[in-house]
Coordinates of C-alpha atoms and ligand atoms in Angstrom, one line a residue:
M65 CA -12.0 51.4 4.9
H66 CA -10.0 48.8 6.7
R67 CA -6.5 50.0 7.9
R68 CA -5.1 46.9 6.2
T69 CA -6.8 47.8 2.9
R70 CA -5.3 51.3 3.1
I71 CA -1.8 49.8 3.5
R72 CA -2.4 47.3 0.7
L73 CA -3.6 50.0 -1.6
A74 CA -0.7 52.3 -0.7
Q75 CA 1.7 49.4 -1.5
L76 CA 0.1 48.7 -4.8
L77 CA 0.0 52.4 -5.7
C78 CA 3.8 52.7 -5.0
L79 CA 4.3 49.7 -7.2
A80 CA 2.1 51.1 -9.9
L81 CA 3.8 54.5 -9.8
A82 CA 7.2 52.9 -10.0
L83 CA 6.3 50.7 -12.9
T84 CA 4.6 53.6 -14.8
A85 CA 7.7 55.8 -14.2
G86 CA 9.7 53.1 -16.0
V87 CA 11.5 52.4 -12.8
T88 CA 12.5 48.7 -12.9
V89 CA 11.1 47.2 -9.8
T90 CA 13.8 45.0 -8.5
G91 CA 12.9 41.6 -7.1
S92 CA 13.3 43.0 -3.6
A93 CA 11.0 45.9 -4.3
R94 CA 8.4 43.7 -5.9
A95 CA 8.8 41.2 -3.1
A96 CA 8.4 44.1 -0.6
A97 CA 5.2 44.9 -2.3
L98 CA 4.0 41.3 -1.9
L99 CA 2.9 40.0 1.4
P100 CA 4.1 36.5 2.2
Y101 CA 0.9 34.8 1.2
Q102 CA 1.0 36.6 -2.1
D103 CA 4.5 35.4 -2.8
P104 CA 4.4 32.2 -5.0
S105 CA 8.1 31.6 -4.3
L106 CA 7.2 30.6 -0.7
P107 CA 6.1 27.2 0.4
V108 CA 2.3 26.7 0.3
A109 CA 2.3 26.0 4.1
T110 CA 4.1 29.3 4.8
R111 CA 1.6 31.2 2.6
V112 CA -1.3 29.5 4.4
D113 CA 0.1 30.3 7.8
D114 CA 0.6 34.0 6.8
L115 CA -2.9 34.3 5.3
L116 CA -4.6 32.6 8.1
A117 CA -3.0 35.0 10.6
R118 CA -4.4 37.9 8.7
M119 CA -8.0 36.7 8.5
T120 CA -10.8 37.7 10.7
L121 CA -13.4 35.2 11.9
D122 CA -15.9 36.4 9.3
E123 CA -13.3 35.9 6.5
K124 CA -12.7 32.4 7.8
L125 CA -16.5 31.7 7.9
G126 CA -16.8 33.0 4.4
Q127 CA -14.2 30.6 3.1
M128 CA -16.3 27.7 4.4
T129 CA -19.4 28.8 2.6
Q130 CA -20.4 27.7 -0.9
A131 CA -23.4 29.5 -2.4
E132 CA -25.2 28.9 -5.7
R133 CA -24.6 31.3 -8.5
G134 CA -28.3 32.2 -8.8
S135 CA -28.5 33.2 -5.1
V136 CA -25.6 35.6 -4.8
S137 CA -24.6 39.0 -6.2
T138 CA -21.1 40.2 -6.8
S139 CA -21.4 42.5 -3.9
D140 CA -22.5 39.6 -1.7
I141 CA -19.3 37.8 -2.6
T142 CA -17.2 40.8 -1.6
T143 CA -19.2 41.7 1.5
Y144 CA -19.5 38.2 2.9
R145 CA -16.0 37.1 1.8
L146 CA -17.5 34.0 0.2
G147 CA -15.0 31.3 -0.6
S148 CA -16.8 29.3 -3.2
I149 CA -19.6 29.5 -5.8
L150 CA -21.2 26.5 -7.5
S151 CA -23.5 25.9 -10.5
G152 CA -26.1 23.3 -9.6
G153 CA -27.2 21.0 -12.3
G154 CA -28.3 23.0 -15.3
S155 CA -27.5 26.4 -13.6
S156 CA -26.0 28.2 -16.6
P157 CA -25.6 31.8 -17.7
S158 CA -27.5 33.1 -20.6
P159 CA -26.6 32.7 -23.4
N160 CA -25.3 29.2 -22.5
N161 CA -22.0 29.1 -24.2
A162 CA -18.3 28.8 -23.2
T163 CA -17.6 32.5 -23.5
S164 CA -20.6 33.4 -21.5
W165 CA -19.5 31.0 -18.7
A166 CA -16.0 32.5 -18.7
N167 CA -17.4 36.0 -18.5
M168 CA -19.6 35.0 -15.6
Y169 CA -16.8 33.3 -13.8
D170 CA -14.5 36.3 -14.2
T171 CA -17.2 38.7 -12.9
F172 CA -17.6 36.6 -9.8
Q173 CA -13.8 36.3 -9.3
Q174 CA -13.2 40.0 -9.7
A175 CA -15.7 40.5 -6.8
A176 CA -13.7 38.1 -4.6
L177 CA -10.4 39.9 -5.6
A178 CA -12.0 43.1 -4.4
T179 CA -11.9 41.9 -0.8
P180 CA -9.2 43.2 1.5
L181 CA -7.2 40.0 1.3
G182 CA -8.1 39.3 -2.3
I183 CA -8.7 35.5 -1.7
P184 CA -10.0 34.1 -4.9
I185 CA -13.2 32.0 -5.0
I186 CA -13.1 28.3 -6.2
Y187 CA -16.0 27.6 -8.5
G188 CA -17.5 24.1 -8.5
V189 CA -19.6 22.3 -11.1
D190 CA -20.9 18.8 -12.0
A191 CA -18.9 18.0 -15.1
V192 CA -19.7 14.3 -14.6
H193 CA -19.6 13.2 -18.3
G194 CA -18.1 16.2 -20.0
H195 CA -18.7 19.8 -19.1
N196 CA -22.3 18.8 -19.4
N197 CA -24.1 22.0 -18.3
V198 CA -22.5 23.9 -21.2
Y199 CA -24.3 23.9 -24.6
G200 CA -21.9 22.6 -27.2
A201 CA -19.6 20.8 -24.8
T202 CA -18.4 17.3 -25.6
I203 CA -20.7 14.8 -23.7
F204 CA -18.8 11.6 -22.9
P205 CA -20.4 8.2 -21.9
H206 CA -21.7 8.1 -18.4
N207 CA -19.5 6.2 -15.9
I208 CA -21.3 2.9 -16.2
G209 CA -20.2 2.8 -19.9
L210 CA -16.7 3.9 -19.0
G211 CA -16.6 1.1 -16.5
A212 CA -17.5 -1.3 -19.3
T213 CA -14.3 -0.3 -21.1
R214 CA -12.1 -1.2 -18.1
D215 CA -9.7 1.2 -19.8
Q216 CA -7.8 3.3 -17.2
A217 CA -5.7 5.2 -19.7
L218 CA -8.8 6.2 -21.7
V219 CA -10.6 7.4 -18.6
Q220 CA -7.6 9.5 -17.6
Q221 CA -7.5 11.0 -21.1
I222 CA -11.2 11.8 -20.7
G223 CA -10.5 13.5 -17.4
Q224 CA -7.9 15.6 -19.0
A225 CA -10.3 16.6 -21.9
V226 CA -13.0 17.5 -19.4
A227 CA -10.5 19.6 -17.3
T228 CA -9.5 21.5 -20.5
E229 CA -13.1 22.3 -21.3
V230 CA -13.8 23.3 -17.7
T231 CA -10.7 25.5 -17.7
G232 CA -11.9 27.1 -20.9
T233 CA -14.9 28.4 -19.0
G234 CA -12.8 29.6 -16.0
L235 CA -14.1 27.1 -13.5
D236 CA -11.7 25.4 -11.1
W237 CA -13.5 22.5 -9.4
D238 CA -15.3 19.4 -10.7
F239 CA -17.7 17.5 -8.5
A240 CA -16.5 14.3 -10.1
P241 CA -15.7 11.4 -10.2
C242 CA -18.5 9.6 -8.5
L243 CA -16.8 6.6 -6.9
C244 CA -20.0 5.0 -5.8
V245 CA -20.2 1.2 -5.9
A246 CA -23.7 0.5 -7.2
R247 CA -25.0 -2.6 -5.5
N248 CA -28.7 -2.4 -6.5
D249 CA -29.6 -1.4 -10.1
R250 CA -32.9 0.1 -8.9
W251 CA -30.9 3.1 -7.7
G252 CA -31.4 6.1 -9.9
R253 CA -27.6 6.9 -9.8
T254 CA -26.5 3.4 -11.0
Y255 CA -25.2 5.0 -14.3
E256 CA -22.9 7.3 -12.2
S257 CA -21.2 4.2 -10.9
F258 CA -18.2 2.7 -12.7
G259 CA -19.3 -0.8 -11.4
E260 CA -20.6 -3.0 -8.7
V261 CA -17.3 -4.1 -7.3
P262 CA -14.7 -1.7 -5.8
A263 CA -12.0 -2.9 -8.2
I264 CA -13.6 -1.1 -11.1
P265 CA -14.0 2.4 -9.5
N266 CA -10.6 1.9 -7.9
A267 CA -9.1 1.7 -11.4
M268 CA -11.2 4.5 -12.7
T269 CA -9.8 6.9 -10.2
A270 CA -7.5 7.6 -13.1
F271 CA -10.1 10.3 -13.9
V272 CA -8.8 12.2 -10.8
T273 CA -5.3 12.3 -12.4
G274 CA -6.9 13.3 -15.7
L275 CA -8.7 16.2 -14.0
Q276 CA -5.9 17.4 -11.7
G277 CA -2.8 16.4 -13.5
S278 CA 0.0 14.6 -11.7
T279 CA 0.1 17.6 -9.4
L280 CA -2.3 20.6 -9.0
G281 CA -1.3 23.9 -10.5
G282 CA -1.0 22.9 -14.2
P283 CA -2.5 25.2 -16.8
T284 CA -5.6 23.0 -17.0
S285 CA -5.6 21.5 -13.5
V286 CA -9.1 21.2 -12.1
L287 CA -9.8 20.1 -8.5
A288 CA -11.4 16.7 -8.5
T289 CA -14.0 15.4 -6.0
A290 CA -14.3 11.8 -4.8
K291 CA -18.0 11.4 -4.1
H292 CA -20.2 10.5 -2.3
Y293 CA -18.4 9.4 0.9
V294 CA -19.3 6.7 1.8
G295 CA -21.7 3.9 0.9
D296 CA -24.1 5.9 -1.3
G297 CA -24.5 2.9 -3.7
G298 CA -25.2 0.4 -1.0
T299 CA -28.6 1.6 0.4
T300 CA -31.3 -0.9 1.1
G301 CA -33.6 -1.3 -1.9
G302 CA -31.3 1.0 -3.9
V303 CA -33.2 4.0 -2.5
D304 CA -31.4 7.2 -3.3
Q305 CA -30.2 9.0 -0.1
G306 CA -31.4 6.0 1.8
N307 CA -29.8 3.8 4.5
T308 CA -26.8 1.5 4.0
Q309 CA -27.2 -1.3 6.4
L310 CA -23.8 -3.1 6.5
S311 CA -21.3 -4.1 9.1
E312 CA -18.2 -1.9 9.3
A313 CA -16.2 -4.7 7.7
E314 CA -18.6 -4.9 4.7
L315 CA -18.6 -1.1 4.4
R316 CA -14.9 -1.0 4.4
A317 CA -14.5 -3.9 2.0
I318 CA -17.1 -2.7 -0.6
H319 CA -17.4 1.1 -0.4
L320 CA -14.2 2.5 1.0
P321 CA -11.5 1.3 -1.4
P322 CA -12.3 3.7 -4.2
F323 CA -11.8 6.6 -1.8
Q324 CA -8.5 5.1 -0.7
A325 CA -7.5 4.9 -4.3
A326 CA -8.5 8.5 -5.0
I327 CA -6.6 9.7 -2.0
A328 CA -3.5 7.8 -3.3
R329 CA -3.9 9.9 -6.4
G330 CA -4.0 13.1 -4.5
V331 CA -7.7 13.9 -4.9
G332 CA -8.3 17.4 -3.6
S333 CA -11.8 17.2 -2.2
V334 CA -14.3 14.7 -1.0
M335 CA -18.1 15.2 -1.0
I336 CA -20.2 13.6 1.7
S337 CA -23.1 11.3 0.9
Y338 CA -26.7 12.1 1.7
S339 CA -27.1 8.5 2.7
S340 CA -26.9 7.0 6.2
W341 CA -24.9 4.2 7.6
N342 CA -27.0 2.0 9.9
G343 CA -29.3 4.9 10.5
V344 CA -26.8 7.7 11.0
K345 CA -26.5 10.4 8.4
L346 CA -23.1 10.6 6.8
H347 CA -23.3 14.4 7.0
G348 CA -23.0 14.2 10.8
H349 CA -20.7 11.2 11.0
Q350 CA -17.6 12.3 12.9
Y351 CA -16.1 8.7 13.1
L352 CA -16.3 8.2 9.3
I353 CA -15.3 11.7 8.3
S354 CA -12.7 12.7 10.9
T355 CA -11.4 9.4 12.4
V356 CA -11.5 7.3 9.2
L357 CA -11.2 9.7 6.2
K358 CA -9.0 12.4 7.7
G359 CA -7.2 10.3 10.3
E360 CA -6.8 6.7 9.2
L361 CA -6.8 7.4 5.4
A362 CA -4.8 10.7 6.0
F363 CA -6.9 12.7 3.5
T364 CA -5.4 16.2 3.5
G365 CA -7.8 17.9 1.1
F366 CA -11.0 19.4 2.1
V367 CA -14.5 17.9 2.7
V368 CA -17.5 19.5 1.2
S369 CA -21.2 18.7 2.0
D370 CA -23.7 17.8 -0.6
W371 CA -26.4 20.3 -1.7
N372 CA -28.3 21.2 1.5
G373 CA -26.9 18.0 2.9
I374 CA -26.6 19.3 6.4
D375 CA -30.4 19.9 6.5
Q376 CA -30.9 16.1 6.6
I377 CA -29.0 15.4 9.7
D378 CA -32.0 15.7 12.1
G379 CA -34.5 14.4 9.5
Q380 CA -36.4 17.7 9.5
G381 CA -36.5 20.3 6.7
G382 CA -34.0 23.2 6.8
F383 CA -31.0 23.4 9.0
T384 CA -30.5 24.4 12.7
A385 CA -27.6 25.6 14.8
T386 CA -27.2 22.0 16.0
E387 CA -27.0 20.7 12.5
V388 CA -24.4 23.3 11.6
R389 CA -22.4 22.5 14.7
T390 CA -22.7 18.7 14.1
A391 CA -21.6 18.9 10.5
I392 CA -18.6 21.1 11.1
N393 CA -17.5 19.2 14.2
A394 CA -17.9 15.9 12.2
G395 CA -15.2 17.3 9.9
I396 CA -17.0 19.0 7.0
D397 CA -14.9 21.9 5.9
M398 CA -17.1 23.6 3.3
V399 CA -20.8 23.6 3.3
M400 CA -22.8 23.6 0.0
V401 CA -25.6 25.9 1.2
P402 CA -27.0 27.1 -2.1
Q403 CA -29.6 29.7 -1.0
A404 CA -29.5 30.0 2.8
W405 CA -25.8 30.8 3.0
K406 CA -26.3 34.0 5.1
N407 CA -28.2 32.1 7.8
F408 CA -25.4 29.4 7.7
I409 CA -22.7 32.1 8.4
T410 CA -24.8 33.6 11.2
L411 CA -25.4 30.3 12.9
L412 CA -21.8 29.1 12.5
R413 CA -20.5 32.4 13.9
S414 CA -22.7 32.1 17.0
E415 CA -21.5 28.5 17.5
V416 CA -17.9 29.6 17.4
Q417 CA -18.5 32.5 19.7
A418 CA -20.3 30.2 22.1
G419 CA -17.3 27.8 22.0
R420 CA -19.3 24.9 20.6
V421 CA -17.2 24.9 17.5
T422 CA -13.5 25.6 18.2
M423 CA -11.3 28.0 16.4
A424 CA -9.0 25.1 15.9
R425 CA -11.7 23.4 13.8
I426 CA -12.4 26.6 11.8
D427 CA -8.7 27.0 11.2
D428 CA -8.3 23.4 10.1
A429 CA -11.1 23.8 7.6
N430 CA -9.6 27.1 6.3
R431 CA -6.1 25.6 6.1
R432 CA -7.4 22.7 4.0
I433 CA -9.4 25.0 1.6
L434 CA -6.6 27.6 1.3
T435 CA -4.0 24.9 0.6
K436 CA -5.9 23.7 -2.4
K437 CA -6.5 27.3 -3.7
F438 CA -2.7 28.0 -3.4
E439 CA -1.9 24.6 -5.0
L440 CA -4.3 25.4 -7.9
A441 CA -2.4 28.7 -8.4
L442 CA -5.7 30.6 -8.1
F443 CA -3.8 33.5 -6.5
E444 CA -1.5 33.8 -9.5
R445 CA -4.1 32.9 -12.2
P446 CA -7.5 33.9 -10.8
L447 CA -9.2 34.6 -14.1
T448 CA -10.1 32.5 -17.1
D449 CA -7.3 31.5 -19.5
R450 CA -9.2 32.2 -22.7
A451 CA -6.6 30.2 -24.7
Y452 CA -8.7 27.1 -23.7
T453 CA -12.2 28.4 -24.3
G454 CA -12.2 27.2 -27.9
T455 CA -11.6 23.6 -26.7
V456 CA -15.2 23.3 -25.5
G457 CA -16.8 20.7 -27.9
S458 CA -13.6 20.5 -30.0
A459 CA -13.2 17.9 -32.8
A460 CA -10.3 16.3 -30.8
H461 CA -12.5 15.8 -27.7
R462 CA -15.4 14.5 -29.8
A463 CA -13.1 12.0 -31.4
L464 CA -12.0 10.8 -28.0
A465 CA -15.6 10.5 -26.9
R466 CA -16.4 8.5 -30.0
Q467 CA -13.6 6.1 -29.1
A468 CA -14.9 5.8 -25.6
V469 CA -18.5 5.1 -26.9
A470 CA -17.2 2.3 -29.1
K471 CA -15.2 0.8 -26.3
S472 CA -18.1 1.0 -23.9
Q473 CA -20.5 -1.1 -26.1
V474 CA -21.1 -4.5 -24.6
M475 CA -22.4 -7.1 -27.0
L476 CA -24.6 -9.6 -25.1
K477 CA -26.1 -11.6 -28.0
N478 CA -25.2 -12.1 -31.7
S479 CA -27.1 -15.0 -33.2
A480 CA -25.7 -16.4 -36.5
N481 CA -23.0 -13.8 -36.3
L482 CA -25.5 -11.2 -37.6
L483 CA -23.1 -8.5 -36.5
P484 CA -21.0 -6.8 -37.8
L485 CA -23.2 -5.5 -40.6
A486 CA -22.0 -4.9 -44.1
R487 CA -21.8 -1.2 -45.1
D488 CA -22.8 -1.7 -48.7
N489 CA -25.9 -3.0 -50.5
M490 CA -27.9 -3.1 -47.3
R491 CA -31.5 -2.1 -46.6
I492 CA -31.6 -1.2 -43.0
F493 CA -34.6 -0.2 -41.0
V494 CA -34.2 1.7 -37.7
A495 CA -36.8 2.2 -35.0
G496 CA -37.1 3.1 -31.4
K497 CA -37.5 6.3 -29.3
N498 CA -33.7 6.4 -28.6
A499 CA -32.5 6.2 -32.2
D500 CA -32.6 9.8 -33.1
D501 CA -32.5 11.7 -29.7
I502 CA -29.3 13.3 -28.4
G503 CA -31.1 14.0 -25.1
N504 CA -32.1 10.3 -24.6
Q505 CA -28.7 9.0 -25.5
S506 CA -26.9 11.4 -23.1
G507 CA -29.1 10.8 -20.1
G508 CA -29.3 12.9 -16.9
W509 CA -26.9 15.7 -16.0
T510 CA -27.0 17.0 -19.6
I511 CA -27.7 20.7 -20.1
S512 CA -30.3 20.4 -17.3
W513 CA -30.0 18.5 -14.0
Q514 CA -32.4 15.8 -15.0
G515 CA -31.5 15.9 -18.7
S516 CA -34.3 15.8 -21.3
S517 CA -35.4 14.2 -24.6
G518 CA -34.8 16.1 -27.8
N519 CA -32.1 18.0 -29.7
I520 CA -30.7 19.6 -26.6
T521 CA -27.1 20.1 -27.6
P522 CA -25.0 19.5 -30.8
G523 CA -24.0 15.9 -31.4
T524 CA -24.5 12.8 -33.6
T525 CA -27.5 10.6 -32.8
I526 CA -27.1 6.8 -33.1
L527 CA -29.3 7.0 -36.3
H528 CA -27.0 9.6 -37.8
G529 CA -24.1 7.5 -36.9
I530 CA -25.6 4.6 -38.8
R531 CA -26.3 6.8 -41.8
N532 CA -22.7 8.1 -41.7
A533 CA -21.4 4.5 -41.7
V534 CA -23.2 3.0 -44.6
G535 CA -22.1 3.2 -48.2
S536 CA -24.0 4.9 -51.1
T537 CA -25.5 1.6 -52.2
S538 CA -27.2 1.1 -48.9
T539 CA -30.4 2.7 -47.6
V540 CA -31.4 3.5 -44.0
T541 CA -35.0 4.1 -43.2
Y542 CA -36.2 5.4 -39.8
N543 CA -39.6 5.2 -38.1
R544 CA -39.8 5.5 -34.4
R545 CA -42.6 2.9 -34.1
G546 CA -41.3 0.6 -36.8
T547 CA -44.2 1.5 -39.2
G548 CA -43.3 0.6 -42.8
I549 CA -41.0 -2.3 -42.0
N550 CA -41.4 -5.2 -44.4
S551 CA -39.5 -8.3 -45.6
S552 CA -37.6 -6.3 -48.2
Y553 CA -35.2 -5.1 -45.5
D554 CA -32.0 -7.0 -44.7
V555 CA -32.0 -6.1 -41.0
A556 CA -33.9 -4.0 -38.4
I557 CA -32.3 -2.1 -35.5
A558 CA -34.4 -1.1 -32.5
V559 CA -32.8 1.6 -30.3
V560 CA -34.7 1.5 -27.1
G561 CA -34.3 1.9 -23.3
E562 CA -34.7 4.7 -20.8
T563 CA -35.4 8.4 -21.0
P564 CA -33.3 10.8 -18.9
Y565 CA -33.3 11.1 -15.1
A566 CA -31.0 12.0 -12.3
E567 CA -30.6 11.0 -8.6
G568 CA -33.8 9.8 -6.8
Q569 CA -36.0 10.7 -9.7
G570 CA -34.4 7.7 -11.4
D571 CA -35.1 5.2 -8.6
R572 CA -37.1 2.2 -10.0
S573 CA -38.8 0.4 -7.1
G574 CA -41.2 -1.5 -9.5
S575 CA -40.8 -2.8 -13.0
M576 CA -37.4 -2.6 -14.7
A577 CA -38.7 -3.8 -18.0
L578 CA -38.8 -1.9 -21.3
D579 CA -41.8 0.4 -21.7
R580 CA -44.8 -0.4 -23.8
E581 CA -43.7 1.8 -26.7
D582 CA -40.3 0.0 -27.0
L583 CA -41.9 -3.4 -26.7
R584 CA -44.4 -2.5 -29.5
A585 CA -41.7 -1.2 -31.8
I586 CA -39.7 -4.4 -31.4
A587 CA -42.8 -6.5 -32.0
T588 CA -43.5 -4.6 -35.2
L589 CA -40.0 -5.2 -36.4
R590 CA -40.2 -8.9 -35.5
N591 CA -43.5 -9.4 -37.2
S592 CA -41.9 -8.6 -40.5
G593 CA -39.6 -11.6 -40.2
V594 CA -36.5 -9.4 -40.6
P595 CA -33.6 -10.1 -38.2
V596 CA -33.8 -7.7 -35.2
I597 CA -30.8 -6.1 -33.4
V598 CA -31.7 -4.4 -30.1
L599 CA -29.5 -1.5 -28.9
L600 CA -30.3 -0.8 -25.2
V601 CA -29.7 2.9 -24.3
S602 CA -30.1 2.9 -20.6
G603 CA -28.4 3.8 -17.3
R604 CA -28.5 0.3 -15.9
P605 CA -29.4 -3.3 -16.8
M606 CA -33.0 -3.8 -17.6
D607 CA -35.4 -6.7 -17.2
I608 CA -35.3 -8.2 -20.7
A609 CA -34.9 -12.0 -20.1
T610 CA -38.3 -13.0 -21.3
A611 CA -38.1 -10.9 -24.5
L612 CA -34.5 -11.8 -25.3
P613 CA -35.1 -15.1 -27.2
G614 CA -37.0 -13.1 -29.9
W615 CA -34.0 -10.8 -30.5
D616 CA -31.3 -11.8 -32.9
A617 CA -28.7 -9.5 -31.4
L618 CA -28.3 -7.3 -28.3
I619 CA -25.8 -4.6 -27.4
A620 CA -25.8 -2.6 -24.2
S621 CA -25.0 0.9 -25.3
W622 CA -25.5 2.5 -21.9
L623 CA -25.7 6.4 -22.1
P624 CA -23.1 7.2 -24.9
G625 CA -23.5 11.0 -25.0
T626 CA -23.1 13.2 -28.1
E627 CA -20.9 10.9 -30.2
G628 CA -23.4 8.3 -31.7
D629 CA -20.9 7.4 -34.4
G630 CA -19.1 5.3 -31.8
V631 CA -22.1 2.9 -31.7
A632 CA -22.1 2.6 -35.5
D633 CA -18.3 1.9 -35.4
V634 CA -19.2 -1.3 -33.5
L635 CA -22.3 -2.2 -35.5
F636 CA -20.4 -2.1 -38.8
G637 CA -17.1 -3.6 -37.5
A638 CA -14.9 -0.6 -37.6
V639 CA -14.3 -1.4 -34.0
A640 CA -14.9 -4.8 -32.5
P641 CA -16.9 -4.9 -29.3
T642 CA -14.6 -5.2 -26.3
G643 CA -16.8 -3.9 -23.5
T644 CA -17.6 -6.2 -20.6
L645 CA -20.4 -5.8 -18.1
P646 CA -19.4 -3.7 -15.1
V647 CA -22.5 -4.9 -13.3
T648 CA -24.3 -8.2 -13.1
W649 CA -27.3 -8.4 -15.4
M650 CA -30.4 -9.7 -13.6
A651 CA -32.5 -12.6 -14.9
S652 CA -35.5 -10.8 -13.3
A653 CA -36.1 -7.6 -11.3
S654 CA -37.1 -9.8 -8.4
Q655 CA -33.4 -10.7 -8.1
Q656 CA -32.4 -7.1 -7.1
P657 CA -29.9 -6.6 -5.6
I658 CA -27.9 -9.1 -7.6
N659 CA -24.1 -8.9 -7.5
D660 CA -21.1 -11.0 -8.4
G661 CA -20.6 -13.9 -6.0
D662 CA -24.0 -13.6 -4.2
G663 CA -25.1 -17.1 -5.4
K664 CA -27.9 -15.9 -7.6
T665 CA -28.0 -17.0 -11.3
P666 CA -28.0 -13.9 -13.5
L667 CA -28.9 -13.5 -17.2
F668 CA -25.4 -12.3 -17.8
P669 CA -22.6 -12.3 -15.2
L670 CA -20.3 -9.4 -14.3
G671 CA -17.5 -9.3 -16.9
F672 CA -19.6 -10.9 -19.7
G673 CA -19.2 -9.5 -23.2
L674 CA -19.0 -11.0 -26.7
T675 CA -16.7 -9.9 -29.5
Y676 CA -16.3 -10.5 -33.2
Ligands
GLC779 C1 -26.5 16.9 -6.1 C2 -25.7 15.6 -6.0 C3 -24.2 15.8 -6.1 C4 -23.8 17.1 -6.8 C5 -24.4 18.3 -6.0 C6 -24.2 19.6 -6.7 O1 -27.6 16.8 -5.2 O2 -26.0 14.7 -5.0 O3 -23.6 14.7 -6.8 O4 -22.4 17.2 -7.0 O5 -25.8 18.1 -5.7 O6 -24.9 19.7 -7.9

């Protein structure tokens, strides 16, 4: 056993004996039992200096390593002094519920506290529209819908609610918000963007304050992540993880401002983009990470790689010593290396021992990481505060989500003022694959990484929202394909659009039109002669210009999440539509990329939206 461990155990034993003997441990005795880094009354910088001085090289390398929960044991965490664990998309304990997550987190944390210095882990997760991996959590609208609200205060409240649910499961770090500026709607991550111009994500960095609080260390503070630095939404062709071909002036004007705004709000971490800038991978870009982000923008938090992001630096599979060295020397402080984390530690150790990565760089990375752990009060409150576990999926959070859904609806057409609908004495026919499907209306990053159709988590579908809204003298009939519609109905509602996807699997290089099933369902409704309202449940604008003349009304519902009542609130006039487009709506897919001010003529411009 380490000498230091023996001393620490002896100190704690003396303290324990004193306490059990009823001896009041005076402040000085307790203080004497605490080492400086363990003393919360000392400045964080002092605690960091003290702790750093006590750490071995291996302890420092462990702090820079983030492994996936499915690829580590508790003994690994203790043995390798790992500093961070993550859940990848959909990586959940079984059973998948809040208590099970909290138990899992505490088990991992106890393993970290069992190390000689007892440095707690920081556990990261993609809670990008609610605590979306957790069954029963509140699922909020994806960012593109929140961008349509232009409501900073609302988005900050949502950040706070998400932080409370994350806290209730023990976790400390959210890989959100995505501050990407989506410039080509073919990109599979368009729905993770708040909008196509920097002004909208700039404003929506309010989510950072919601997550972290005005300062870190509050009872529900969760470390936020500004991602993905930088230019992920500007790749040629909207190819995910592709190449952003811009001048430095254009990169700085379009893609950098949201990170400046997030830094101004004290964002604690930044995640590096998979994409390249003019052919150079961001994960190896010393100028953009160290000179610009850490130097010019004075970012004092820590920089984390994306999932196996360092593997891509040389364009070959897996990672090499050169890639490890390049990434760390570029300024990455923590490496998300889900499975091959032992190899990462081995290679980084050899790079340091060979002098190709300096101890100054290792110490800078550790200083940044430890500073956030101290500021989060992880040393004082390492385990789950179970007082918040019951907030997961709470009625209050669902009410907030319902409000956000309503405010995110963008009404694009309303012939003859068909909307809002009356609640009473109406015969309403509902059709479409997205009318009664929580999975489809939530989109990707929901329960699983890619999301999926079906009844995947508790919530209210749009169809049930409509049924909840009408009075007893009305009837609501549903048939996915529209079969059974006839002229006896007062109105038909087609809920159509996209099925779930995430990241590159959502890239659309070809058609951006509705699929055949949706078009057939709408045609069936139209053939009855009944007025047709189309609700488009999608992660992006779709190519609808040729079909639009046959629709009487159109609302972009985006990806609303679990609270479908919010869509009905707008349909029946409980809430007037106030959403406005956060992205330009193409007149044809051939126009992509199409953005405000580029001289092209869209179907609907950025900022368009009708109201009652
Ligand atoms: C993914 C995403 C990133 C996410 C990370 C961890 O590949 O690019 O947004 O935070 O991996 O799941």
